[in-house]
Short mmCIF file of C-alpha atoms in Angstrom, two decimals:
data_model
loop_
_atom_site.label_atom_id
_atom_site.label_comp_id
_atom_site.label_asym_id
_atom_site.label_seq_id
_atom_site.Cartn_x
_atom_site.Cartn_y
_atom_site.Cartn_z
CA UNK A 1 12.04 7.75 -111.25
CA UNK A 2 15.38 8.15 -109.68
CA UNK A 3 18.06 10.38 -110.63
CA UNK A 4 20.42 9.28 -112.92
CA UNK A 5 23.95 8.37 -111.29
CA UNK A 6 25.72 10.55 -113.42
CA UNK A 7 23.66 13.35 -112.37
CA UNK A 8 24.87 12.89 -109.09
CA UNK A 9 27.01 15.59 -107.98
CA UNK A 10 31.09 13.50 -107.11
CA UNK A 11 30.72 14.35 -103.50
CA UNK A 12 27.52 12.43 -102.92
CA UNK A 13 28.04 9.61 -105.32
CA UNK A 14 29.33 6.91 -102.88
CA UNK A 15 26.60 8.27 -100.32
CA UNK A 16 23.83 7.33 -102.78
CA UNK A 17 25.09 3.90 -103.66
CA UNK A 18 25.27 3.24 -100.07
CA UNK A 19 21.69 4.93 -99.88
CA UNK A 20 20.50 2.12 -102.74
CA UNK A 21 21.90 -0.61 -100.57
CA UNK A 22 20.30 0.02 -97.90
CA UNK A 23 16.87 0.75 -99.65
CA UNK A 24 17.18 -2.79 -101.60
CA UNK A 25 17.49 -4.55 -97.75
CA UNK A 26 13.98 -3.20 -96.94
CA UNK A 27 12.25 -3.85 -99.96
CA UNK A 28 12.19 -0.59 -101.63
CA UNK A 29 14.40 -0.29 -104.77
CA UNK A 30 12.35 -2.01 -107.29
CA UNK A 31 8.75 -1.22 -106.42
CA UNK A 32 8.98 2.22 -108.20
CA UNK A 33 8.37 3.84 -104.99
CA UNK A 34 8.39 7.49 -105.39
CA UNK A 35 8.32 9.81 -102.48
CA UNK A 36 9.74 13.02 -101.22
CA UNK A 37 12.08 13.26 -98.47
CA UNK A 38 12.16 16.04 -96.12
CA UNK A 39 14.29 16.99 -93.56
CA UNK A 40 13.45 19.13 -89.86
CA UNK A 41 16.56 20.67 -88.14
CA UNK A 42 16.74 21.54 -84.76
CA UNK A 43 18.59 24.77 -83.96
CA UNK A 44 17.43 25.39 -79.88
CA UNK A 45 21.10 26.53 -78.44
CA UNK A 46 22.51 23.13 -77.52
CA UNK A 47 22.57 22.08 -81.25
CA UNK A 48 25.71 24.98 -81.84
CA UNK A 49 28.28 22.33 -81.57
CA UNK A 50 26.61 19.64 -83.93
CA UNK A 51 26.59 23.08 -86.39
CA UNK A 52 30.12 23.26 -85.72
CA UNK A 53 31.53 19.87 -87.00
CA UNK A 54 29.56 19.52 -89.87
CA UNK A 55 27.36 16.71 -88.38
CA UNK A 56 23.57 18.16 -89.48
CA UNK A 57 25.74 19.17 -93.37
CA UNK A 58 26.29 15.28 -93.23
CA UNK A 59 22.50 14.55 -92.19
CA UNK A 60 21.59 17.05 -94.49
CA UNK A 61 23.72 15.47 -97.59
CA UNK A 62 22.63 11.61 -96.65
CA UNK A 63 18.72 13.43 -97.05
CA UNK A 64 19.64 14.12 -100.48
CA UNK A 65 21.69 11.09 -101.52
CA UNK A 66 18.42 9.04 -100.20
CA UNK A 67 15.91 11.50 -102.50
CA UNK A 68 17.77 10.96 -105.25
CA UNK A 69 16.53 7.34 -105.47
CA UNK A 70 12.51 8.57 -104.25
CA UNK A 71 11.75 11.55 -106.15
CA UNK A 72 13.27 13.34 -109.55
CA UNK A 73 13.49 16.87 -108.41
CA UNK A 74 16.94 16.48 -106.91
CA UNK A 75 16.24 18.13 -103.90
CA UNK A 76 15.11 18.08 -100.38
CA UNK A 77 12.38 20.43 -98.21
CA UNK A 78 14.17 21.58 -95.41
CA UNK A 79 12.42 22.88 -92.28
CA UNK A 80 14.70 24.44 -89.57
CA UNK A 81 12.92 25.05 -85.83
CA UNK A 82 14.03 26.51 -82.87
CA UNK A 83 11.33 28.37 -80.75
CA UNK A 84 9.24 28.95 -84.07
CA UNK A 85 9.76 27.13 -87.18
CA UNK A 86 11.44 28.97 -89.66
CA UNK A 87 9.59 28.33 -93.51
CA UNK A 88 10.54 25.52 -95.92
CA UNK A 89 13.94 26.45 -98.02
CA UNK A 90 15.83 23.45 -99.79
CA UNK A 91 19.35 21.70 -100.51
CA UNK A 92 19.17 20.38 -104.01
CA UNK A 93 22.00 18.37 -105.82
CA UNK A 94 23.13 21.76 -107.50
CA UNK A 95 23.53 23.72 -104.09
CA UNK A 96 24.26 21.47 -101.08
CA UNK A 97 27.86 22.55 -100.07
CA UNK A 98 28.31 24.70 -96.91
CA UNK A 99 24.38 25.21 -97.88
CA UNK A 100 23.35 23.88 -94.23
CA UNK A 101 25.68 26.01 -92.27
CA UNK A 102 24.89 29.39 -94.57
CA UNK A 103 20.88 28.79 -93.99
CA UNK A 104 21.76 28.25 -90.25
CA UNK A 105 23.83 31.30 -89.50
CA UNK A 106 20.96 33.35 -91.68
CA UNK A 107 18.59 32.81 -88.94
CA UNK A 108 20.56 34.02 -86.06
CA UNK A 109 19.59 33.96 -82.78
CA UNK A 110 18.88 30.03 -81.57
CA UNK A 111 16.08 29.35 -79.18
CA UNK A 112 14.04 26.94 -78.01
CA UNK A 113 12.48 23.62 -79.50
CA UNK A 114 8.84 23.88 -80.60
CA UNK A 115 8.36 20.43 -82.21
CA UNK A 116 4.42 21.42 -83.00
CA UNK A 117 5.67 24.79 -85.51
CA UNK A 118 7.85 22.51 -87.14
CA UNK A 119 5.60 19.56 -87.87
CA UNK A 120 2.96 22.20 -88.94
CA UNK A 121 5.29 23.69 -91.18
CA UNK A 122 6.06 20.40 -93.20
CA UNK A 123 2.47 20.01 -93.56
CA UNK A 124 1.71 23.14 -94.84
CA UNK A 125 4.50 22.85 -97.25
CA UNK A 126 3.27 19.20 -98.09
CA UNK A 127 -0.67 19.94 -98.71
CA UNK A 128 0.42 23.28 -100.80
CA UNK A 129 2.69 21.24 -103.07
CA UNK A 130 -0.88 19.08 -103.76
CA UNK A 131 1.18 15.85 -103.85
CA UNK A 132 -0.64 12.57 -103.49
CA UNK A 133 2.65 10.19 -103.37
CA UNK A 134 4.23 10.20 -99.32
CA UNK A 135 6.96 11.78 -98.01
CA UNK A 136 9.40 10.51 -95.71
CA UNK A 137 10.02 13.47 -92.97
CA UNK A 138 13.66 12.85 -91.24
CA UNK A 139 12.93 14.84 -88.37
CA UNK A 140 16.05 15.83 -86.08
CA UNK A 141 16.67 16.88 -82.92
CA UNK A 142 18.62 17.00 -79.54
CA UNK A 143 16.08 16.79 -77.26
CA UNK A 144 12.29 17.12 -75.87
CA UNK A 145 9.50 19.55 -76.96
CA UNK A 146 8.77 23.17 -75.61
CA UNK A 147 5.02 21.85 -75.40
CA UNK A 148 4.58 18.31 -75.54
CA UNK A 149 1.03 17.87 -75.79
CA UNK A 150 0.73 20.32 -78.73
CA UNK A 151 3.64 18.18 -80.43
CA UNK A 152 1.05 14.88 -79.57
CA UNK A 153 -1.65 16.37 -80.67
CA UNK A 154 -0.18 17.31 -84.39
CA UNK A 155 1.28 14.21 -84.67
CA UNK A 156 -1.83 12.40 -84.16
CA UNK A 157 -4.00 14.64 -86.42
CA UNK A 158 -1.09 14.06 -89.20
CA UNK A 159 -1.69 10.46 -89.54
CA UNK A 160 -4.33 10.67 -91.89
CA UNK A 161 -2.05 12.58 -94.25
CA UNK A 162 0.64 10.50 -96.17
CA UNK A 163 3.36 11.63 -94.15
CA UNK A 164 5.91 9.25 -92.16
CA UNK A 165 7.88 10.96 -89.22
CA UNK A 166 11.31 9.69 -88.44
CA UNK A 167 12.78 11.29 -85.66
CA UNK A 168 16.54 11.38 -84.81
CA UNK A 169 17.82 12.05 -81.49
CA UNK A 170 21.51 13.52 -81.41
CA UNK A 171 23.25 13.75 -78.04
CA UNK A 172 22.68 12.19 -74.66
CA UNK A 173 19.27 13.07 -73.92
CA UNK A 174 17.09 9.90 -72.97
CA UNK A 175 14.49 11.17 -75.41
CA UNK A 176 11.46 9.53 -73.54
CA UNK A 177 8.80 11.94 -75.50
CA UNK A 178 10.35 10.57 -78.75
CA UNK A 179 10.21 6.83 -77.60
CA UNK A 180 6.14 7.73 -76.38
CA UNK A 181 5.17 9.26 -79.96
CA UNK A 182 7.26 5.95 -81.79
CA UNK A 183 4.77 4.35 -79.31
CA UNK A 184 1.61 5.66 -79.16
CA UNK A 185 -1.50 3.35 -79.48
CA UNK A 186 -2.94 2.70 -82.90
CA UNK A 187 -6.42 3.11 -83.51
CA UNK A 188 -6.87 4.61 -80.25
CA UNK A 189 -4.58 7.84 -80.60
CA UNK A 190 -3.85 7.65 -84.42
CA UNK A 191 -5.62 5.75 -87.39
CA UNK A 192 -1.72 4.46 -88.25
CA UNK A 193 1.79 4.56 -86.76
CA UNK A 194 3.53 6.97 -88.29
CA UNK A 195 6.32 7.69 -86.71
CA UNK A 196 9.31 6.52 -86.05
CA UNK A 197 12.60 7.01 -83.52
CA UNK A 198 16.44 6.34 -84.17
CA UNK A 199 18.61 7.78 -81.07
CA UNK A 200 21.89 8.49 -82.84
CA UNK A 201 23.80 9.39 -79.86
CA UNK A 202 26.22 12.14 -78.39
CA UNK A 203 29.05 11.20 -81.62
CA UNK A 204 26.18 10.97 -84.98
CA UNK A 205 28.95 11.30 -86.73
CA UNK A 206 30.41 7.71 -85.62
CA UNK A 207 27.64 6.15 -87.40
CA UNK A 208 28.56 4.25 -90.84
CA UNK A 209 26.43 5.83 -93.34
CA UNK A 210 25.06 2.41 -94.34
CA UNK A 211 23.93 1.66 -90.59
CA UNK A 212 22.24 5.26 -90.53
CA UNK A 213 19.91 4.65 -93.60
CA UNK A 214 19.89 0.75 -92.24
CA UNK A 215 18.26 2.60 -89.13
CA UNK A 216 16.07 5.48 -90.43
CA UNK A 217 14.34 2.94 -92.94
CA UNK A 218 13.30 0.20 -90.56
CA UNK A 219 9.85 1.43 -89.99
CA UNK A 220 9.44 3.10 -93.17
CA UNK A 221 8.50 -0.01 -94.95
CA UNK A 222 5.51 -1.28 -92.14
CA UNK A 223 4.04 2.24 -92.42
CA UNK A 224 3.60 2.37 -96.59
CA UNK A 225 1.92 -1.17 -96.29
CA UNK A 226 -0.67 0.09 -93.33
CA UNK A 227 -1.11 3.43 -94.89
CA UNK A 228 -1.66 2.16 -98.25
CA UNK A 229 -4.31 -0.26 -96.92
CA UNK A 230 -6.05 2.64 -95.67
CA UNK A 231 -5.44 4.80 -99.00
CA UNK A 232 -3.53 7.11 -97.37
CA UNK A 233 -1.14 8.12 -100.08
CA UNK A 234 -2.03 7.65 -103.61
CA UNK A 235 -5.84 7.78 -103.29
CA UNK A 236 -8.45 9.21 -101.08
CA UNK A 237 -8.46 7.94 -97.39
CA UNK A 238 -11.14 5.03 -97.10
CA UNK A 239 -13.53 5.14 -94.39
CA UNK A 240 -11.84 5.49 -90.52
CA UNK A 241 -9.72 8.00 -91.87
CA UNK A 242 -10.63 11.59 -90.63
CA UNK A 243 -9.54 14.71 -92.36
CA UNK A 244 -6.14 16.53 -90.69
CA UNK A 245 -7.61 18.61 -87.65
CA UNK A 246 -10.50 17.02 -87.15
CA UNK A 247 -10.78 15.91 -83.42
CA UNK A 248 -11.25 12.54 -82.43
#
């Protein structure tokens, strides 16, 4: 069930009506959809200025104004990476202010970009929670993988699990790794698409908050329909599906 509007903390009321709007243009408000939103921060050392000006506290905030609508808990998984990834910590509705900067400045020194530790990390987080409904992982960063293979290799693996992998590119990058995993051939690499890529340019912050969640739920709605017929998320996976890890 969603969270009550006037549960909604006055700073991220207008964000989750403008959440709902966008969610009703791809089908999603009234199918009692419930899934958990996460959200994957890059912190490698070119990220410092998007730190600066608030832009991943925004990111952060439309996560939780779009969870409010998918799951009850009123808050949001949040998996920060740089050269490792550092273990799932949260925003919720009761602590979300400044709460992006403090967790940032807590890690300290900011390194490289290891895609792989941070997808691995969600999905650890994700099978320990034992959750059967799917999540929708808003997966940021500024630009391409320490190891790209290894980043391949976990993404393909994940599709069996009911995860869906939106990446967002911030900056000028041309993010051709990002627009090869949105692309990657289904059966033959992965049993569905799951992923998905929005490049939201040098200035994210230019970006009306309407076409942002316009944007990061385009392919959302084509993966729960091709997941689902596979019984990927609510049910056991039905035969073609292989266990995460298991080669193919």
């Amino acid at each position: 069930m969603p969270i009550s509007l006037d549960k909604i903390p006055p700073g991220l009321v207008d964000l989750t009506k403008t959440a709902a709007v966008s969610l009703r243009k791809r089908g999603l408000a009234d199918r009692g959809l419930r899934a958990a939103v996460y959200l994957v921060l890059d912190r490698s050392g070119s990220m410092r200025p998007y730190y600066r000006n608030g832009t991943v506290q925004h990111l952060a905030e439309q996560a939780l104004a779009l969870a409010a609508h998918l799951d009850d808990d009123g808050t949001v998984p949040v998996v920060f990476f740089d050269t490792d990834a550092h273990p799932a910590t949260e925003v919720s509705l009761d602590a979300y202010e400044g709460r992006v900067q403090e967790l940032h400045e807590r890690y300290g020194h900011m390194g490289t970009t290891n895609y792989a530790a941070a997808m691995l990390e969600v999905i650890e987080h994700y099978t320990a929670t034992g959750a059967t409904a799917p999540a929708f992982v808003i997966f940021q960063t500024d630009g391409g993988p320490d190891a790209k293979r290894e980043a391949e290799r976990v993404l393909c693996r994940a599709a069996c699990l009911p995860l869906f992998w939106q990446f967002v590119g911030f900056g000028d990058d041309r993010f051709a790794f990002l627009r090869k995993l949105d692309e990657l051939a289904v059966p033959r690499r992965r049993i569905v698409d799951n992923a998905g890529f929005l490049a939201a340019g040098p200035r994210p912050l230019s970006w009306t908050d309407e076409a942002l969640y316009d944007a990061l739920l385009a392919e959302f709605p084509s993966w729960l329909e091709a997941a689902g017929a596979l019984g990927l998320h609510g049910e056991a996976p039905r035969t073609g599906a292989r266990p995460y890890g298991e080669p193919r």
